[in-house]
């Protein structure tokens, strides 16, 4: 924690996994991060799933960080199973203070939390990635696009200098056509899924993992066309699956469909306007 | 087609989302590390190492729990073919 700001320093804190609907103070039988004890602190019909901590979870040991992330998710899963869709908090969200402080916090934010829980009730996050064989798509464009075949014959006849410029033009045009197709496909998938969703967000085409690794070794030539994060009611999961099946059943496409996740991407900011931090 | 949580890319999704998303708290009483560069760097590196996790058995316990959940199996298996036969375009 070298150079930590004062705002990240505390002696007693409660790691906050998620908020749920709870009347009394129900127990939750799950082990927390680093084997910590997980409790549900209830106030005003809202429960905070917490674990006592004395510091942030921060480490240079990657394996340890990975374990923490999975432990975090395990707790949120257990809470989801017991109490329904939670308002899931971001990893390493900690409330400074003791149990009583957490109850006060719930009390202060009861309306916001209740609204968020109502809005998310019965809904989950699904992640969709549509991928295609981009080489095949490129070849098809080359085979069909007149402007490209025109450029190609001009390149064949051109001098070295002119040929170079024409080749650049060729690549640019091909790139634009590919992008058009991606946008068409992505837009179509988006619209079809949106019919059954409360919210759809387009994500970066690359996952963090792929960015970091620089390649996608398990799937030779498949490139992402579009990635979506979808908030949908559990009753609509099947309809969305049917839409995806239409894409997945075409040989040029591959579809990844994961979930149901706690609605991380669709969770609100709690305490907006109430804090003093800039 | 049904969503899955038990495949490698599902784990990637999870980590991706867990680090970047989730309700954000704004209050004096709250500490959140998501925007502190220190851990950001560590976690980005952590993600890079995710694919090796299954090999080291870190997912074993996780995996078992996943399997205990209601059966959700991907019906995937379609693979892109080298030449597209779709005549729509």
JSON list of C-alpha atoms in Angstrom, two decimals, chain A residues 114-241:
[
{"chain": "A", "resi": 114, "resn": "UNK", "atom": "CA", "xyz": [-34.34, -0.42, -2.47]},
{"chain": "A", "resi": 115, "resn": "UNK", "atom": "CA", "xyz": [-34.85, 1.19, -5.88]},
{"chain": "A", "resi": 116, "resn": "UNK", "atom": "CA", "xyz": [-31.83, -0.64, -7.26]},
{"chain": "A", "resi": 117, "resn": "UNK", "atom": "CA", "xyz": [-32.98, -3.96, -5.83]},
{"chain": "A", "resi": 118, "resn": "UNK", "atom": "CA", "xyz": [-36.45, -3.45, -7.28]},
{"chain": "A", "resi": 119, "resn": "UNK", "atom": "CA", "xyz": [-35.08, -2.52, -10.68]},
{"chain": "A", "resi": 120, "resn": "UNK", "atom": "CA", "xyz": [-32.81, -5.56, -10.81]},
{"chain": "A", "resi": 121, "resn": "UNK", "atom": "CA", "xyz": [-35.20, -8.04, -9.24]},
{"chain": "A", "resi": 122, "resn": "UNK", "atom": "CA", "xyz": [-35.37, -11.29, -11.21]},
{"chain": "A", "resi": 123, "resn": "UNK", "atom": "CA", "xyz": [-32.89, -9.91, -13.71]},
{"chain": "A", "resi": 124, "resn": "UNK", "atom": "CA", "xyz": [-29.38, -11.09, -14.47]},
{"chain": "A", "resi": 125, "resn": "UNK", "atom": "CA", "xyz": [-26.49, -10.13, -16.62]},
{"chain": "A", "resi": 126, "resn": "UNK", "atom": "CA", "xyz": [-25.77, -12.20, -19.68]},
{"chain": "A", "resi": 127, "resn": "UNK", "atom": "CA", "xyz": [-22.74, -11.79, -21.86]},
{"chain": "A", "resi": 128, "resn": "UNK", "atom": "CA", "xyz": [-22.81, -12.51, -25.55]},
{"chain": "A", "resi": 129, "resn": "UNK", "atom": "CA", "xyz": [-19.96, -12.64, -27.97]},
{"chain": "A", "resi": 130, "resn": "UNK", "atom": "CA", "xyz": [-20.54, -13.15, -31.67]},
{"chain": "A", "resi": 131, "resn": "UNK", "atom": "CA", "xyz": [-17.46, -14.26, -33.54]},
{"chain": "A", "resi": 132, "resn": "UNK", "atom": "CA", "xyz": [-16.79, -15.04, -37.15]},
{"chain": "A", "resi": 133, "resn": "UNK", "atom": "CA", "xyz": [-14.12, -16.34, -39.41]},
{"chain": "A", "resi": 134, "resn": "UNK", "atom": "CA", "xyz": [-12.78, -12.98, -40.47]},
{"chain": "A", "resi": 135, "resn": "UNK", "atom": "CA", "xyz": [-10.52, -14.40, -43.14]},
{"chain": "A", "resi": 136, "resn": "UNK", "atom": "CA", "xyz": [-13.49, -16.02, -44.81]},
{"chain": "A", "resi": 137, "resn": "UNK", "atom": "CA", "xyz": [-15.46, -12.81, -44.52]},
{"chain": "A", "resi": 138, "resn": "UNK", "atom": "CA", "xyz": [-12.56, -10.92, -46.07]},
{"chain": "A", "resi": 139, "resn": "UNK", "atom": "CA", "xyz": [-12.31, -13.38, -48.92]},
{"chain": "A", "resi": 140, "resn": "UNK", "atom": "CA", "xyz": [-15.99, -13.10, -49.60]},
{"chain": "A", "resi": 141, "resn": "UNK", "atom": "CA", "xyz": [-15.81, -9.32, -49.75]},
{"chain": "A", "resi": 142, "resn": "UNK", "atom": "CA", "xyz": [-12.85, -9.52, -52.10]},
{"chain": "A", "resi": 143, "resn": "UNK", "atom": "CA", "xyz": [-14.74, -11.90, -54.34]},
{"chain": "A", "resi": 144, "resn": "UNK", "atom": "CA", "xyz": [-17.83, -9.74, -54.55]},
{"chain": "A", "resi": 145, "resn": "UNK", "atom": "CA", "xyz": [-16.76, -6.12, -54.28]},
{"chain": "A", "resi": 146, "resn": "UNK", "atom": "CA", "xyz": [-16.37, -4.45, -57.68]},
{"chain": "A", "resi": 147, "resn": "UNK", "atom": "CA", "xyz": [-14.34, -1.55, -56.42]},
{"chain": "A", "resi": 148, "resn": "UNK", "atom": "CA", "xyz": [-11.81, -3.98, -54.97]},
{"chain": "A", "resi": 149, "resn": "UNK", "atom": "CA", "xyz": [-11.46, -6.02, -58.14]},
{"chain": "A", "resi": 150, "resn": "UNK", "atom": "CA", "xyz": [-11.10, -2.80, -60.09]},
{"chain": "A", "resi": 151, "resn": "UNK", "atom": "CA", "xyz": [-8.32, -1.68, -57.76]},
{"chain": "A", "resi": 152, "resn": "UNK", "atom": "CA", "xyz": [-6.71, -5.07, -58.00]},
{"chain": "A", "resi": 153, "resn": "UNK", "atom": "CA", "xyz": [-6.40, -4.92, -61.77]},
{"chain": "A", "resi": 154, "resn": "UNK", "atom": "CA", "xyz": [-5.05, -1.37, -61.56]},
{"chain": "A", "resi": 155, "resn": "UNK", "atom": "CA", "xyz": [-2.44, -2.51, -59.04]},
{"chain": "A", "resi": 156, "resn": "UNK", "atom": "CA", "xyz": [-1.32, -5.24, -61.44]},
{"chain": "A", "resi": 157, "resn": "UNK", "atom": "CA", "xyz": [-0.73, -2.71, -64.18]},
{"chain": "A", "resi": 158, "resn": "UNK", "atom": "CA", "xyz": [0.67, 0.12, -62.07]},
{"chain": "A", "resi": 159, "resn": "UNK", "atom": "CA", "xyz": [4.26, 1.16, -61.47]},
{"chain": "A", "resi": 160, "resn": "UNK", "atom": "CA", "xyz": [5.80, 0.38, -58.10]},
{"chain": "A", "resi": 161, "resn": "UNK", "atom": "CA", "xyz": [5.05, 3.78, -56.58]},
{"chain": "A", "resi": 162, "resn": "UNK", "atom": "CA", "xyz": [1.49, 4.03, -57.82]},
{"chain": "A", "resi": 163, "resn": "UNK", "atom": "CA", "xyz": [0.94, 0.38, -56.98]},
{"chain": "A", "resi": 164, "resn": "UNK", "atom": "CA", "xyz": [1.92, 1.04, -53.41]},
{"chain": "A", "resi": 165, "resn": "UNK", "atom": "CA", "xyz": [-0.62, 3.83, -53.08]},
{"chain": "A", "resi": 166, "resn": "UNK", "atom": "CA", "xyz": [-3.31, 1.74, -54.74]},
{"chain": "A", "resi": 167, "resn": "UNK", "atom": "CA", "xyz": [-2.57, -1.10, -52.37]},
{"chain": "A", "resi": 168, "resn": "UNK", "atom": "CA", "xyz": [-3.06, 1.23, -49.44]},
{"chain": "A", "resi": 169, "resn": "UNK", "atom": "CA", "xyz": [-6.35, 2.32, -50.96]},
{"chain": "A", "resi": 170, "resn": "UNK", "atom": "CA", "xyz": [-7.29, -1.33, -51.44]},
{"chain": "A", "resi": 171, "resn": "UNK", "atom": "CA", "xyz": [-6.58, -2.21, -47.82]},
{"chain": "A", "resi": 172, "resn": "UNK", "atom": "CA", "xyz": [-8.47, 0.80, -46.59]},
{"chain": "A", "resi": 173, "resn": "UNK", "atom": "CA", "xyz": [-11.52, 0.00, -48.67]},
{"chain": "A", "resi": 174, "resn": "UNK", "atom": "CA", "xyz": [-11.45, -3.62, -47.60]},
{"chain": "A", "resi": 175, "resn": "UNK", "atom": "CA", "xyz": [-11.13, -2.56, -43.98]},
{"chain": "A", "resi": 176, "resn": "UNK", "atom": "CA", "xyz": [-14.12, -0.28, -44.32]},
{"chain": "A", "resi": 177, "resn": "UNK", "atom": "CA", "xyz": [-16.21, -3.00, -45.92]},
{"chain": "A", "resi": 178, "resn": "UNK", "atom": "CA", "xyz": [-15.31, -5.39, -43.11]},
{"chain": "A", "resi": 179, "resn": "UNK", "atom": "CA", "xyz": [-16.21, -2.76, -40.54]},
{"chain": "A", "resi": 180, "resn": "UNK", "atom": "CA", "xyz": [-19.54, -2.18, -42.32]},
{"chain": "A", "resi": 181, "resn": "UNK", "atom": "CA", "xyz": [-20.32, -5.86, -42.14]},
{"chain": "A", "resi": 182, "resn": "UNK", "atom": "CA", "xyz": [-19.37, -6.04, -38.47]},
{"chain": "A", "resi": 183, "resn": "UNK", "atom": "CA", "xyz": [-21.57, -3.06, -37.72]},
{"chain": "A", "resi": 184, "resn": "UNK", "atom": "CA", "xyz": [-24.47, -4.57, -39.68]},
{"chain": "A", "resi": 185, "resn": "UNK", "atom": "CA", "xyz": [-24.19, -7.89, -37.91]},
{"chain": "A", "resi": 186, "resn": "UNK", "atom": "CA", "xyz": [-23.61, -6.35, -34.52]},
{"chain": "A", "resi": 187, "resn": "UNK", "atom": "CA", "xyz": [-26.55, -4.01, -35.00]},
{"chain": "A", "resi": 188, "resn": "UNK", "atom": "CA", "xyz": [-28.82, -6.84, -36.04]},
{"chain": "A", "resi": 189, "resn": "UNK", "atom": "CA", "xyz": [-27.85, -8.99, -33.08]},
{"chain": "A", "resi": 190, "resn": "UNK", "atom": "CA", "xyz": [-28.20, -6.01, -30.76]},
{"chain": "A", "resi": 191, "resn": "UNK", "atom": "CA", "xyz": [-31.71, -5.23, -31.98]},
{"chain": "A", "resi": 192, "resn": "UNK", "atom": "CA", "xyz": [-32.84, -8.84, -31.85]},
{"chain": "A", "resi": 193, "resn": "UNK", "atom": "CA", "xyz": [-31.57, -9.31, -28.29]},
{"chain": "A", "resi": 194, "resn": "UNK", "atom": "CA", "xyz": [-32.87, -5.92, -27.17]},
{"chain": "A", "resi": 195, "resn": "UNK", "atom": "CA", "xyz": [-36.41, -7.13, -27.86]},
{"chain": "A", "resi": 196, "resn": "UNK", "atom": "CA", "xyz": [-36.09, -9.34, -24.79]},
{"chain": "A", "resi": 197, "resn": "UNK", "atom": "CA", "xyz": [-33.76, -7.29, -22.63]},
{"chain": "A", "resi": 198, "resn": "UNK", "atom": "CA", "xyz": [-34.04, -4.45, -20.16]},
{"chain": "A", "resi": 199, "resn": "UNK", "atom": "CA", "xyz": [-30.68, -3.08, -21.23]},
{"chain": "A", "resi": 200, "resn": "UNK", "atom": "CA", "xyz": [-28.03, -3.92, -23.78]},
{"chain": "A", "resi": 201, "resn": "UNK", "atom": "CA", "xyz": [-24.55, -2.49, -23.81]},
{"chain": "A", "resi": 202, "resn": "UNK", "atom": "CA", "xyz": [-21.90, -2.93, -26.46]},
{"chain": "A", "resi": 203, "resn": "UNK", "atom": "CA", "xyz": [-18.53, -3.83, -24.98]},
{"chain": "A", "resi": 204, "resn": "UNK", "atom": "CA", "xyz": [-15.05, -3.56, -26.38]},
{"chain": "A", "resi": 205, "resn": "UNK", "atom": "CA", "xyz": [-14.53, -6.23, -28.97]},
{"chain": "A", "resi": 206, "resn": "UNK", "atom": "CA", "xyz": [-11.57, -7.61, -27.09]},
{"chain": "A", "resi": 207, "resn": "UNK", "atom": "CA", "xyz": [-11.78, -9.00, -23.62]},
{"chain": "A", "resi": 208, "resn": "UNK", "atom": "CA", "xyz": [-9.14, -7.92, -21.17]},
{"chain": "A", "resi": 209, "resn": "UNK", "atom": "CA", "xyz": [-7.74, -11.40, -21.36]},
{"chain": "A", "resi": 210, "resn": "UNK", "atom": "CA", "xyz": [-7.28, -11.29, -25.09]},
{"chain": "A", "resi": 211, "resn": "UNK", "atom": "CA", "xyz": [-5.78, -7.85, -24.91]},
{"chain": "A", "resi": 212, "resn": "UNK", "atom": "CA", "xyz": [-3.32, -8.98, -22.33]},
{"chain": "A", "resi": 213, "resn": "UNK", "atom": "CA", "xyz": [-2.39, -12.18, -24.08]},
{"chain": "A", "resi": 214, "resn": "UNK", "atom": "CA", "xyz": [-2.26, -10.71, -27.52]},
{"chain": "A", "resi": 215, "resn": "UNK", "atom": "CA", "xyz": [-3.73, -13.77, -29.16]},
{"chain": "A", "resi": 216, "resn": "UNK", "atom": "CA", "xyz": [-6.54, -16.24, -28.94]},
{"chain": "A", "resi": 217, "resn": "UNK", "atom": "CA", "xyz": [-4.72, -19.48, -29.09]},
{"chain": "A", "resi": 218, "resn": "UNK", "atom": "CA", "xyz": [-7.67, -21.84, -28.65]},
{"chain": "A", "resi": 219, "resn": "UNK", "atom": "CA", "xyz": [-9.57, -20.56, -31.67]},
{"chain": "A", "resi": 220, "resn": "UNK", "atom": "CA", "xyz": [-7.25, -20.05, -34.60]},
{"chain": "A", "resi": 221, "resn": "UNK", "atom": "CA", "xyz": [-9.08, -17.71, -36.92]},
{"chain": "A", "resi": 222, "resn": "UNK", "atom": "CA", "xyz": [-12.14, -16.59, -35.05]},
{"chain": "A", "resi": 223, "resn": "UNK", "atom": "CA", "xyz": [-12.44, -12.87, -34.50]},
{"chain": "A", "resi": 224, "resn": "UNK", "atom": "CA", "xyz": [-15.03, -11.08, -32.41]},
{"chain": "A", "resi": 225, "resn": "UNK", "atom": "CA", "xyz": [-17.74, -9.23, -34.32]},
{"chain": "A", "resi": 226, "resn": "UNK", "atom": "CA", "xyz": [-19.53, -7.78, -31.33]},
{"chain": "A", "resi": 227, "resn": "UNK", "atom": "CA", "xyz": [-19.71, -8.28, -27.57]},
{"chain": "A", "resi": 228, "resn": "UNK", "atom": "CA", "xyz": [-22.80, -7.43, -25.62]},
{"chain": "A", "resi": 229, "resn": "UNK", "atom": "CA", "xyz": [-23.64, -7.17, -21.96]},
{"chain": "A", "resi": 230, "resn": "UNK", "atom": "CA", "xyz": [-27.33, -7.78, -21.50]},
{"chain": "A", "resi": 231, "resn": "UNK", "atom": "CA", "xyz": [-29.57, -7.19, -18.52]},
{"chain": "A", "resi": 232, "resn": "UNK", "atom": "CA", "xyz": [-32.58, -9.42, -18.89]},
{"chain": "A", "resi": 233, "resn": "UNK", "atom": "CA", "xyz": [-35.27, -11.03, -16.79]},
{"chain": "A", "resi": 234, "resn": "UNK", "atom": "CA", "xyz": [-34.65, -14.69, -16.14]},
{"chain": "A", "resi": 235, "resn": "UNK", "atom": "CA", "xyz": [-37.93, -15.50, -17.90]},
{"chain": "A", "resi": 236, "resn": "UNK", "atom": "CA", "xyz": [-36.51, -14.06, -21.11]},
{"chain": "A", "resi": 237, "resn": "UNK", "atom": "CA", "xyz": [-33.30, -16.06, -21.02]},
{"chain": "A", "resi": 238, "resn": "UNK", "atom": "CA", "xyz": [-34.76, -18.74, -23.27]},
{"chain": "A", "resi": 239, "resn": "UNK", "atom": "CA", "xyz": [-35.98, -16.28, -25.88]},
{"chain": "A", "resi": 240, "resn": "UNK", "atom": "CA", "xyz": [-32.54, -14.71, -26.03]},
{"chain": "A", "resi": 241, "resn": "UNK", "atom": "CA", "xyz": [-31.03, -18.17, -26.35]}
]
